[in-house]
mmCIF file of C-alpha atoms in Angstrom:
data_model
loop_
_atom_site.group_PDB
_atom_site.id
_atom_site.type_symbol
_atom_site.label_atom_id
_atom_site.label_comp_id
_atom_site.label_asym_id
_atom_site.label_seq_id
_atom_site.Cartn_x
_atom_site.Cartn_y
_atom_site.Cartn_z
ATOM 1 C CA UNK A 21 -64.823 -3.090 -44.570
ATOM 2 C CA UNK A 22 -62.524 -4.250 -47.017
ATOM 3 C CA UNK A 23 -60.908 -0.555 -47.081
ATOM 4 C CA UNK A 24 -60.138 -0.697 -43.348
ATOM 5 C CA UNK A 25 -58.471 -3.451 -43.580
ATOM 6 C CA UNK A 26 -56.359 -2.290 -46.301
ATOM 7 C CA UNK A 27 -55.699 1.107 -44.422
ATOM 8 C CA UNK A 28 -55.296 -1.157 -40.718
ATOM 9 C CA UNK A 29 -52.312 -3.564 -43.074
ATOM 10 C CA UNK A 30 -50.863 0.358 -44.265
ATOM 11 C CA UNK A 31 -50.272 1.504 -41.265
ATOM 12 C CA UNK A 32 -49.531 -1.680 -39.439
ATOM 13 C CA UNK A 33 -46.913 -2.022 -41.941
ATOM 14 C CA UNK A 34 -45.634 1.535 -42.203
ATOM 15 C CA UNK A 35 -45.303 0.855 -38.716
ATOM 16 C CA UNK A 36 -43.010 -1.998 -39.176
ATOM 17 C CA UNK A 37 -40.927 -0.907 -41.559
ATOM 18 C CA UNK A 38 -39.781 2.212 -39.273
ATOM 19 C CA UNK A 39 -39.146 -0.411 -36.590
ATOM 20 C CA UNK A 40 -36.610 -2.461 -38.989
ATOM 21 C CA UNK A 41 -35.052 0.810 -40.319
ATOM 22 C CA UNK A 42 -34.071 1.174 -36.725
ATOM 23 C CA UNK A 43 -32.310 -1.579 -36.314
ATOM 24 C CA UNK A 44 -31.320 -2.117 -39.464
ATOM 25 C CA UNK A 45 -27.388 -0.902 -38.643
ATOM 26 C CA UNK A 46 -27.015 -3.679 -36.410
ATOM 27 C CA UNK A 47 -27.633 -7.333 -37.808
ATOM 28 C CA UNK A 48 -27.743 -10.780 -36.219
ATOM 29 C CA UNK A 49 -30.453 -12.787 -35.081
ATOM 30 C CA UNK A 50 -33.493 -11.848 -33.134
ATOM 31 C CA UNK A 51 -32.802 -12.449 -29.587
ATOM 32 C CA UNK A 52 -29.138 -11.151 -29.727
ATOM 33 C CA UNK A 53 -30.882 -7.670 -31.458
ATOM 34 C CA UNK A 54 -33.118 -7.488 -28.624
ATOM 35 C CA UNK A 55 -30.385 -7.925 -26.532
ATOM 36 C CA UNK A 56 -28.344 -5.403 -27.744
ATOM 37 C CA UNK A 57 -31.479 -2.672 -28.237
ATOM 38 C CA UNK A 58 -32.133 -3.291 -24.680
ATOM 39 C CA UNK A 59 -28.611 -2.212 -23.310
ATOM 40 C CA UNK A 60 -28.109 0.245 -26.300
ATOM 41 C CA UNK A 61 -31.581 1.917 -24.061
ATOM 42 C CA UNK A 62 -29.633 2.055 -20.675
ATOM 43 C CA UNK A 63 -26.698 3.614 -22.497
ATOM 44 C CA UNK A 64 -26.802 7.365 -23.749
ATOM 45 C CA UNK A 65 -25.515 8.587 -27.133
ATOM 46 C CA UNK A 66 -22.438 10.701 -26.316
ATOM 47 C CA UNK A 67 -22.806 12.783 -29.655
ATOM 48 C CA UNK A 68 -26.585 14.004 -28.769
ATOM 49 C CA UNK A 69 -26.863 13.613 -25.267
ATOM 50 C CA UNK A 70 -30.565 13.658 -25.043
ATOM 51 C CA UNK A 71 -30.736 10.227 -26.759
ATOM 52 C CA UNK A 72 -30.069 6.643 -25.485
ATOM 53 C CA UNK A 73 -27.987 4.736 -28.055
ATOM 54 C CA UNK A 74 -31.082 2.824 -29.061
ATOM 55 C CA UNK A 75 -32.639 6.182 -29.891
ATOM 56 C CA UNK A 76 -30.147 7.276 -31.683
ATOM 57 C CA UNK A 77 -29.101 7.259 -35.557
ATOM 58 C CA UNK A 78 -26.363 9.121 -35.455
ATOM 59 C CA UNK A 79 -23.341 7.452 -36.852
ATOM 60 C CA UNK A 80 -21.905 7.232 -33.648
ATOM 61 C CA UNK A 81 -24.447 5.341 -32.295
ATOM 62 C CA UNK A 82 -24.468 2.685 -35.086
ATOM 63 C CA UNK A 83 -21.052 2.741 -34.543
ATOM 64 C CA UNK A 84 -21.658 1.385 -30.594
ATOM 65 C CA UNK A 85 -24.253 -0.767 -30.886
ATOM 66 C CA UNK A 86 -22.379 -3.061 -33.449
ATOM 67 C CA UNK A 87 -19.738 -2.939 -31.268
ATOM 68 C CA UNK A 88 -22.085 -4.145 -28.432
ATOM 69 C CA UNK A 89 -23.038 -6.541 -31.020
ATOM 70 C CA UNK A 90 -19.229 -7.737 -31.296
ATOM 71 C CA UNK A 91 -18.650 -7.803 -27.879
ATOM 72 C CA UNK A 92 -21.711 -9.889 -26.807
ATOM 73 C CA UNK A 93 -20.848 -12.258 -29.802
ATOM 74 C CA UNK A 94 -17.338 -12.910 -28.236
ATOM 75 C CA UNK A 95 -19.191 -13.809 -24.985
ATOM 76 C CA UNK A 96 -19.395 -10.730 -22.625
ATOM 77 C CA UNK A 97 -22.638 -10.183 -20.269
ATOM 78 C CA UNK A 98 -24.557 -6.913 -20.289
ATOM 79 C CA UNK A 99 -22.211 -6.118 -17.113
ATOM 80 C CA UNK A 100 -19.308 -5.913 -18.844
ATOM 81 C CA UNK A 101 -20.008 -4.963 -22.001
ATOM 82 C CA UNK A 102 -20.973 -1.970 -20.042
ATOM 83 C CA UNK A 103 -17.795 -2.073 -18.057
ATOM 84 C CA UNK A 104 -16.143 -2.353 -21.358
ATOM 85 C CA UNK A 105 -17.803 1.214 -22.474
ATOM 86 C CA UNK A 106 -17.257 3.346 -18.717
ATOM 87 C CA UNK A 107 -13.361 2.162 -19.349
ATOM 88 C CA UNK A 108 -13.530 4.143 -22.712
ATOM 89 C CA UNK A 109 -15.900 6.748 -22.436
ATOM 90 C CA UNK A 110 -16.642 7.117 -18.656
ATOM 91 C CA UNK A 111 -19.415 6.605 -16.110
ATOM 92 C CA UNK A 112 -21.365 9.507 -18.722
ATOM 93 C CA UNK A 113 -22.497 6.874 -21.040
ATOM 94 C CA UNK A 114 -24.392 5.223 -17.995
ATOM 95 C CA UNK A 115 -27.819 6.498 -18.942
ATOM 96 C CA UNK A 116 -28.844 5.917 -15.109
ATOM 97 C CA UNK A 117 -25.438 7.064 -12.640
ATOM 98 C CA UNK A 118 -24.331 4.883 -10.093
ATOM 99 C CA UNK A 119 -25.259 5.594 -6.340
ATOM 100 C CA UNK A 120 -21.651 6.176 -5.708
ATOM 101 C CA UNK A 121 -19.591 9.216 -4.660
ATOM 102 C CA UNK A 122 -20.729 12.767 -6.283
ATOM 103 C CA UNK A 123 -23.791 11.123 -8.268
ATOM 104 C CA UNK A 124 -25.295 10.019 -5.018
ATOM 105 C CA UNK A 125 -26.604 13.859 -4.819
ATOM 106 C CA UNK A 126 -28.578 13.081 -8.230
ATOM 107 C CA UNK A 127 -30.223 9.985 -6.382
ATOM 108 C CA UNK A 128 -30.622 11.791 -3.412
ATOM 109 C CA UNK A 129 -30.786 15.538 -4.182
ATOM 110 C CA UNK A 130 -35.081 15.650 -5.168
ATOM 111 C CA UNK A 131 -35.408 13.598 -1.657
ATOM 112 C CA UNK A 132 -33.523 16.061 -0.012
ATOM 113 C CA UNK A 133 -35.528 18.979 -1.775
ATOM 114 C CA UNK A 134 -38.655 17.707 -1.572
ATOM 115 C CA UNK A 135 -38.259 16.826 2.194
ATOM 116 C CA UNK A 136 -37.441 20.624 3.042
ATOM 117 C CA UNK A 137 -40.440 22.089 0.476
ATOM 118 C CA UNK A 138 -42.722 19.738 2.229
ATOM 119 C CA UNK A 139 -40.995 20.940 5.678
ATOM 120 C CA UNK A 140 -41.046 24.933 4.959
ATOM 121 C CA UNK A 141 -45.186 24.152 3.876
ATOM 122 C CA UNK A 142 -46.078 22.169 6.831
ATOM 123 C CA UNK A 143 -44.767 24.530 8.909
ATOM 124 C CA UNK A 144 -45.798 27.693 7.235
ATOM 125 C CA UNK A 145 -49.189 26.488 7.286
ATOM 126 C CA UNK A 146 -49.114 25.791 10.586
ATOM 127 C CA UNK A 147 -48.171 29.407 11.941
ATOM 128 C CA UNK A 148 -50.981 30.285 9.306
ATOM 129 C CA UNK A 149 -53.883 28.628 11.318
ATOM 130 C CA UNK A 150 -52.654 30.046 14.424
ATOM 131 C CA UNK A 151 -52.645 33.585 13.087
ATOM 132 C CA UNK A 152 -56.271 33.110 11.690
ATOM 133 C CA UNK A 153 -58.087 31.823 14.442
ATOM 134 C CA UNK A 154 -56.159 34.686 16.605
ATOM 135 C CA UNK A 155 -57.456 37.284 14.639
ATOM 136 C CA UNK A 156 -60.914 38.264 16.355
ATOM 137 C CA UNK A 157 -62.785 41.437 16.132
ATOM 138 C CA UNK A 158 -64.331 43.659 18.774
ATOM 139 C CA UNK A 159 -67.696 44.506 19.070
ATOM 140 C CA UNK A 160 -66.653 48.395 18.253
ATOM 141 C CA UNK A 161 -64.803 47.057 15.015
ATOM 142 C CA UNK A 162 -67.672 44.625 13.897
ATOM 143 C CA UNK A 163 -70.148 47.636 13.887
ATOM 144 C CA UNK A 164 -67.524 50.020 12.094
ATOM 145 C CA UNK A 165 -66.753 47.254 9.324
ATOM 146 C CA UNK A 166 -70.451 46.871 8.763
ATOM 147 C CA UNK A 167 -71.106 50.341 8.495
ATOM 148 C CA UNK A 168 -68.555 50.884 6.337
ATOM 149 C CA UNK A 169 -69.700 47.638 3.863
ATOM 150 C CA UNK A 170 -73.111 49.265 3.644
ATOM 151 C CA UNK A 171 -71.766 52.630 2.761
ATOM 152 C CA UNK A 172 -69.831 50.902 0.151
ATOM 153 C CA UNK A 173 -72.312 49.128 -1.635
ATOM 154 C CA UNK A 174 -74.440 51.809 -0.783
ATOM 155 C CA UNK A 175 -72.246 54.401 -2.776
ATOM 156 C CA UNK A 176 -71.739 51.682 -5.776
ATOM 157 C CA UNK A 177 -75.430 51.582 -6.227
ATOM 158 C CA UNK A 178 -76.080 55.448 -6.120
ATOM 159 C CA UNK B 164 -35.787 42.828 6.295
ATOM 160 C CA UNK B 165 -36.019 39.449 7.021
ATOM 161 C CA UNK B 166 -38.502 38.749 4.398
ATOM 162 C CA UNK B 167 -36.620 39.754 1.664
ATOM 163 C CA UNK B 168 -33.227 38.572 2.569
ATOM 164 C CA UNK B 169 -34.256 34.655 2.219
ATOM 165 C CA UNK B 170 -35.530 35.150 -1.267
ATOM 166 C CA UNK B 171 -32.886 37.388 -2.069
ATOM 167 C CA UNK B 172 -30.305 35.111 -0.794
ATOM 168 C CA UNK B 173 -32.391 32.050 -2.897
ATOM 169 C CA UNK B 174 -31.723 34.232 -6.163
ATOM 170 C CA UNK B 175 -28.496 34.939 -5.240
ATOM 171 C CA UNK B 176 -28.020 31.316 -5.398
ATOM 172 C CA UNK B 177 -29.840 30.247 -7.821
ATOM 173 C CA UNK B 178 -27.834 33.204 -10.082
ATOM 174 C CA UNK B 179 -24.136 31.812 -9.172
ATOM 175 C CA UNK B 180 -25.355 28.271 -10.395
ATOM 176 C CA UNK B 181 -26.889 29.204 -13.659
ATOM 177 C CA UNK B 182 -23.676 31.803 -14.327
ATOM 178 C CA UNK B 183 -21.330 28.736 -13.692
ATOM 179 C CA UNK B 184 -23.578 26.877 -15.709
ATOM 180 C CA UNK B 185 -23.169 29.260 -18.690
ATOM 181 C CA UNK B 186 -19.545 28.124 -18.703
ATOM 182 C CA UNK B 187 -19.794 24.602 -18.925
ATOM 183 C CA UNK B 188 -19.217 22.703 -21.818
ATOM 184 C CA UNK B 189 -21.639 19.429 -21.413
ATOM 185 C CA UNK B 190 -20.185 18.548 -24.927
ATOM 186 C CA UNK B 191 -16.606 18.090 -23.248
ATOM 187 C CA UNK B 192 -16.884 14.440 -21.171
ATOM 188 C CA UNK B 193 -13.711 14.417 -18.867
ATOM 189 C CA UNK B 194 -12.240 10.651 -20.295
ATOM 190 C CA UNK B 195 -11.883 8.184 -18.002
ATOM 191 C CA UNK B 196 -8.015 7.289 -19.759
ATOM 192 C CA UNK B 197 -6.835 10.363 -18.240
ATOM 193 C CA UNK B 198 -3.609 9.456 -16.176
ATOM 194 C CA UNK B 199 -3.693 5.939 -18.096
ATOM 195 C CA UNK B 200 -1.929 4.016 -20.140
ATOM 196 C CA UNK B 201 -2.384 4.981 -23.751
ATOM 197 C CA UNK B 202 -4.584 2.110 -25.472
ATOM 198 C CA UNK B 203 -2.000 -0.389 -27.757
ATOM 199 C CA UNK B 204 -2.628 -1.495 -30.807
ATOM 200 C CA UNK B 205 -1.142 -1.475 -34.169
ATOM 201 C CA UNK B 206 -2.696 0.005 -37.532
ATOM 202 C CA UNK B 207 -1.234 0.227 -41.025
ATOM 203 C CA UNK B 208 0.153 3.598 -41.832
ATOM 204 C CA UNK B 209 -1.760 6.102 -44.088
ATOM 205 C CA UNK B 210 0.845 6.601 -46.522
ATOM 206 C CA UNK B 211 2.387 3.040 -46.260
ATOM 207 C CA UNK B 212 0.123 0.510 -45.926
ATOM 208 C CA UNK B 213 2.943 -2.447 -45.371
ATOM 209 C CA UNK B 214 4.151 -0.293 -42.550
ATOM 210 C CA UNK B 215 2.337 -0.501 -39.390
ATOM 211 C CA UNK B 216 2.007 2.193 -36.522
ATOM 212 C CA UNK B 217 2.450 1.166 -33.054
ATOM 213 C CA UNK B 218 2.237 3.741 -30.301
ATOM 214 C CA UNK B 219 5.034 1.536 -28.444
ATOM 215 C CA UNK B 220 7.445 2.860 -30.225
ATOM 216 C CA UNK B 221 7.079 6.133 -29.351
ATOM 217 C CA UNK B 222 8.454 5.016 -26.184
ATOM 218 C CA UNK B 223 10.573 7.933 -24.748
ATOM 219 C CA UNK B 224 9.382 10.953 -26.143
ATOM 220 C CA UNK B 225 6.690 13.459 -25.378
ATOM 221 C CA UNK B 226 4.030 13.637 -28.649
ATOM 222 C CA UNK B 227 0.581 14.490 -29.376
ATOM 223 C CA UNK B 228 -2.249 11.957 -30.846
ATOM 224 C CA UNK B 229 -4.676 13.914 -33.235
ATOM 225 C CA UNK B 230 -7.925 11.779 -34.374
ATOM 226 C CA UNK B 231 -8.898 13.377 -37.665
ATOM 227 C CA UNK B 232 -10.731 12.585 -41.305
ATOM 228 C CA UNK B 233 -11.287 13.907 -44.752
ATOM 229 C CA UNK B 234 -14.979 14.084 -43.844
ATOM 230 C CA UNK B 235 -14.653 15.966 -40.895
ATOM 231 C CA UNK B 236 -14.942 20.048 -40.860
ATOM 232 C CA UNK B 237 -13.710 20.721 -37.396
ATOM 233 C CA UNK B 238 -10.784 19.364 -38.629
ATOM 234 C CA UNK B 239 -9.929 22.062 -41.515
ATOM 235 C CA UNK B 240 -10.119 24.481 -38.978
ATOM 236 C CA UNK B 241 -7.589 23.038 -36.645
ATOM 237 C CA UNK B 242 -5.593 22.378 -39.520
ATOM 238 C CA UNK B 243 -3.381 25.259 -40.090
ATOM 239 C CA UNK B 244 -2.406 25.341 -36.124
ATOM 240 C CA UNK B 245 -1.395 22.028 -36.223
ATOM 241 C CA UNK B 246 0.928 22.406 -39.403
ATOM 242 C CA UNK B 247 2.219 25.568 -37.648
ATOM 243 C CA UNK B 248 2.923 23.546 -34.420
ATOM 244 C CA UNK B 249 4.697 20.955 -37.065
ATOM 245 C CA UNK B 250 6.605 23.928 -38.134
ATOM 246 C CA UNK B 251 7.932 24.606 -34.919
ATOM 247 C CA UNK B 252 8.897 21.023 -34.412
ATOM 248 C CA UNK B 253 8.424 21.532 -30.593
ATOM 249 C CA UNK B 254 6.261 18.139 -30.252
ATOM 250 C CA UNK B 255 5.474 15.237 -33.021
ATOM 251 C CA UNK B 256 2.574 14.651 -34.007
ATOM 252 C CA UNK B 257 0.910 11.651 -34.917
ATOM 253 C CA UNK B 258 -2.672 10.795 -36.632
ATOM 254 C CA UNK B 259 -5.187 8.535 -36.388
ATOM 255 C CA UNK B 260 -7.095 8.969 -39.970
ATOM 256 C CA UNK B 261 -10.661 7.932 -38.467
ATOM 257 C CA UNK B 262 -13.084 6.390 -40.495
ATOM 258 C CA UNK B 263 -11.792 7.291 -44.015
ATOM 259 C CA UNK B 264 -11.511 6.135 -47.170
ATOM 260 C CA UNK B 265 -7.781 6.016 -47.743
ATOM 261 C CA UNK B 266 -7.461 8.069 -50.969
ATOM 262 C CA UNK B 267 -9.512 10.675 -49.270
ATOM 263 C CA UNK B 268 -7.461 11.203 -46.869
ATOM 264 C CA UNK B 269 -4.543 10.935 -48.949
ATOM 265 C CA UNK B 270 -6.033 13.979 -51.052
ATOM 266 C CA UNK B 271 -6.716 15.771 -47.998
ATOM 267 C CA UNK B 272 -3.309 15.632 -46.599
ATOM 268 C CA UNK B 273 -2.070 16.445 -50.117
ATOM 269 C CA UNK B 274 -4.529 19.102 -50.497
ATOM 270 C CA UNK B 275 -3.985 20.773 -47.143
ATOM 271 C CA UNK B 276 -0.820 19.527 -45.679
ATOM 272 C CA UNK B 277 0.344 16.817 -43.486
ATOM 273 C CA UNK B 278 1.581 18.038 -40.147
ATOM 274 C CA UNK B 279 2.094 14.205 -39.351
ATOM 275 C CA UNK B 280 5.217 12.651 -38.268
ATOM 276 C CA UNK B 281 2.880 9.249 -39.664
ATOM 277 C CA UNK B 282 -1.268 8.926 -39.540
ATOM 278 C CA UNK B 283 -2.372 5.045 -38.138
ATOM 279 C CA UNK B 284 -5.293 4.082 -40.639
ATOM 280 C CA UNK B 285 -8.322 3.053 -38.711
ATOM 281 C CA UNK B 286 -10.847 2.680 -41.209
ATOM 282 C CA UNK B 287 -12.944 0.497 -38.883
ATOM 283 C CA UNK B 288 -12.776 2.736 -36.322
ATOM 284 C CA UNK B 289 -11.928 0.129 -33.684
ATOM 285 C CA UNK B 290 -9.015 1.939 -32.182
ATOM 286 C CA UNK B 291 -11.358 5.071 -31.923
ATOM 287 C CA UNK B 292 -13.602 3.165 -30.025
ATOM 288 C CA UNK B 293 -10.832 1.861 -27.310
ATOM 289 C CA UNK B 294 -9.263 6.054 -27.216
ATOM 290 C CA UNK B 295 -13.117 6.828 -26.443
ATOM 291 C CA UNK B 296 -13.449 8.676 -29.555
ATOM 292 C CA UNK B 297 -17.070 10.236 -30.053
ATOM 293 C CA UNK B 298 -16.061 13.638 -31.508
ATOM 294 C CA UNK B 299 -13.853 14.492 -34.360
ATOM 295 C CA UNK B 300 -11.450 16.034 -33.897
ATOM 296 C CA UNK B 301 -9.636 15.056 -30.473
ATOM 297 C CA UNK B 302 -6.299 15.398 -29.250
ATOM 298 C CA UNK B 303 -3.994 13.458 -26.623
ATOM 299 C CA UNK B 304 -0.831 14.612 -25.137
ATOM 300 C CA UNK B 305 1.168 11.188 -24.518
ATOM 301 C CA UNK B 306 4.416 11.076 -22.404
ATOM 302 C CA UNK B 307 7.354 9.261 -22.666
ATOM 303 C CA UNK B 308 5.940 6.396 -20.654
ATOM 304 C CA UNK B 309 3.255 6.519 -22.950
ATOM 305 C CA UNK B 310 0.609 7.442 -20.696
ATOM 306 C CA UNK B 311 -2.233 9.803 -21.483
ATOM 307 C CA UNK B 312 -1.478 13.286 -19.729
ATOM 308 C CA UNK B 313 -4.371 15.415 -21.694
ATOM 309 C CA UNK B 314 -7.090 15.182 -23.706
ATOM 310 C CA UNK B 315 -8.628 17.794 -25.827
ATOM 311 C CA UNK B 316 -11.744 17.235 -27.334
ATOM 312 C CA UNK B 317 -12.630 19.265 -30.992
ATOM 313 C CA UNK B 318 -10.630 21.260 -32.619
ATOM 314 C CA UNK B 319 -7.219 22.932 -31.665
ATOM 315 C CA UNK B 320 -7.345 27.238 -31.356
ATOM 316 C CA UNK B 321 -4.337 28.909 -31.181
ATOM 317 C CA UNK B 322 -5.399 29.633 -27.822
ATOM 318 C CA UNK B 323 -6.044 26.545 -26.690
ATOM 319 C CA UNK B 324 -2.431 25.212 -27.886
ATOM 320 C CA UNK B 325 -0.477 28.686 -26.413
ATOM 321 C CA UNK B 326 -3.037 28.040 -23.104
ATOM 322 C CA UNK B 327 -3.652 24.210 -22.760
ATOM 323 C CA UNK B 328 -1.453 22.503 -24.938
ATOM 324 C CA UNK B 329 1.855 23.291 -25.024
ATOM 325 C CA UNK B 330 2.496 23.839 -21.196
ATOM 326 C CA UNK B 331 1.709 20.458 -20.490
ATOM 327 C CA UNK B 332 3.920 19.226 -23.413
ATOM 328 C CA UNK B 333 6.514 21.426 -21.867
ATOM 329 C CA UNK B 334 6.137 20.204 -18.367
ATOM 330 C CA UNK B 335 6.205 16.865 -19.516
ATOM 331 C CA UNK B 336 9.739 17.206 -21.489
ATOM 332 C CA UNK B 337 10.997 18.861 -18.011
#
């Protein structure tokens, strides 16, 4: 029992310690770290684009979230410290776009898809029924398919 | 016919899009200073720290802003097109030494060259931040109202300063 506890307090603080390295770049008290973590999140790292600044340890994204830091020390909301960042680097470093001009089409484009896939099915499905239950065989063709299933298994057996 | 035309026409489509894709550069962010006034602010030079650098007065003339560091290997590549461009003496250009220790880029200048008219020193890399700097090297063309007419973003071929560079530098002197 004693050992799982020890192991538990390893990994609990392995755990930790990977959580301070992270923010380690960026110093100040608790609640303005959270702070800036939780913009750095909504804002992507220009350098490896896959990556919010949060994310990030490239040197460039040290670089902007002690900035953030600075800014929100000298009194700027989220808002602009964001403005502050589209003025320099563009609307890009929004990790979500706005829903305004071109980037409405990224808000709105898997509606729009989605609406026509579900459209095409519906209505391809549709015309499918009818063609099913149309289909309807004659007595002459009933007896020749039957005939010609028991030749087949017939011959498969012989 | 008709069946095959739709998903023909679907690749088709589908083709164009991923063949313009091939050609875009998602590294290369368009920057929103385009068109804008340059960013002020005033640095110590490189070379002489009690003198400071001011892009105000460059007021009046037509001259390119390179962001570059000891540190940074794009850079040595650009290098010897930018001290051929000095050569030519066709447009001045001025450095921001980004993020450096000041001796190394002293060395690297000695070592290499120094195409510079003057280098700002922005160790802090404030002034990076407010030019939108996120890859070194970059390069503005300013004019003589000291507005920002082009930006290139990592290092300068001889192609792209033959193709990109130097018309607009030429337009812009008239």
């Amino acid at each position: 029992m004693k050992q799982l506890i020890l192991v538990w307090l390893l990994l609990v603080g392995g755990t930790l310690a990977c959580v301070a390295k992270e923010a380690a770049p960026v110093m100040g008290d608790a609640a303005m770290q959270e702070r800036v973590m939780k913009l750095s999140g909504e804002l992507r790292c220009l350098v490896c684009q896959g990556q919010s600044l949060a994310d990030s340890h490239s040197d460039f994204a040290i670089d902007m979230r002690n900035k953030i830091m600075a800014l929100m020390n000298q009194g700027m909301s989220d808002q602009e410290v964001k403005d502050f960042l589209v003025d320099r680097y563009g609307e890009f470093i929004l990790y979500s776009p706005p829903f305004s001009g071109i980037t409405t089409m990224v808000w709105l484009g898997p509606l729009v898809l989605f609406t026509i896939g579900a459209g095409v099915l519906f209505f391809n499905l549709k015309r499918r029924r009818k063609t099913v239950t149309e289909t309807t065989l004659s007595p002459e063709e009933e007896s020749r398919v039957h005939s010609l299933l028991n030749k087949e298994s017939g011959d498969k057996h012989a | 016919m008709g069946r095959f035309l739709v998903p023909l026409g679907v690749f088709g489509l589908l083709a164009v899009f991923l063949f313009i894709g091939l050609s875009l550069k998602p590294s290369e962010i368009p920057s929103p200073l385009l068109d804008k006034a340059a960013p002020v602010f005033s640095l110590p030079q490189l070379h002489e720290p009690d003198k400071t650098f001011a892009p105000a007065e460059l007021r009046g003339q037509v001259w390119l802003f390179n962001v570059w560091a000891s540190w940074c290997v794009s850079c040595r590549q650009e290098h010897p097109v930018l001290m051929q461009l000095a050569r030519t003496g066709e447009v001045p250009i001025y450095g921001l030494n980004y993020k450096d220790a000041r001796e190394d880029g002293l060395r690297w200048l000695q070592q290499f060259g120094n195409p510079y008219v003057a280098s700002a020193y922005d160790n802090a890399g404030q002034v990076g931040i407010d030019y939108g700097v996120y890859g070194v090297p970059e390069t503005y063309v300013i004019d003589r109202e000291g507005v920002i007419r082009h930006k290139h973003i990592g290092p300068i071929s001889p192609d792209v300063l033959t193709n990109e560079i130097l018309p607009i530098v030429r337009k812009l002197k008239g």
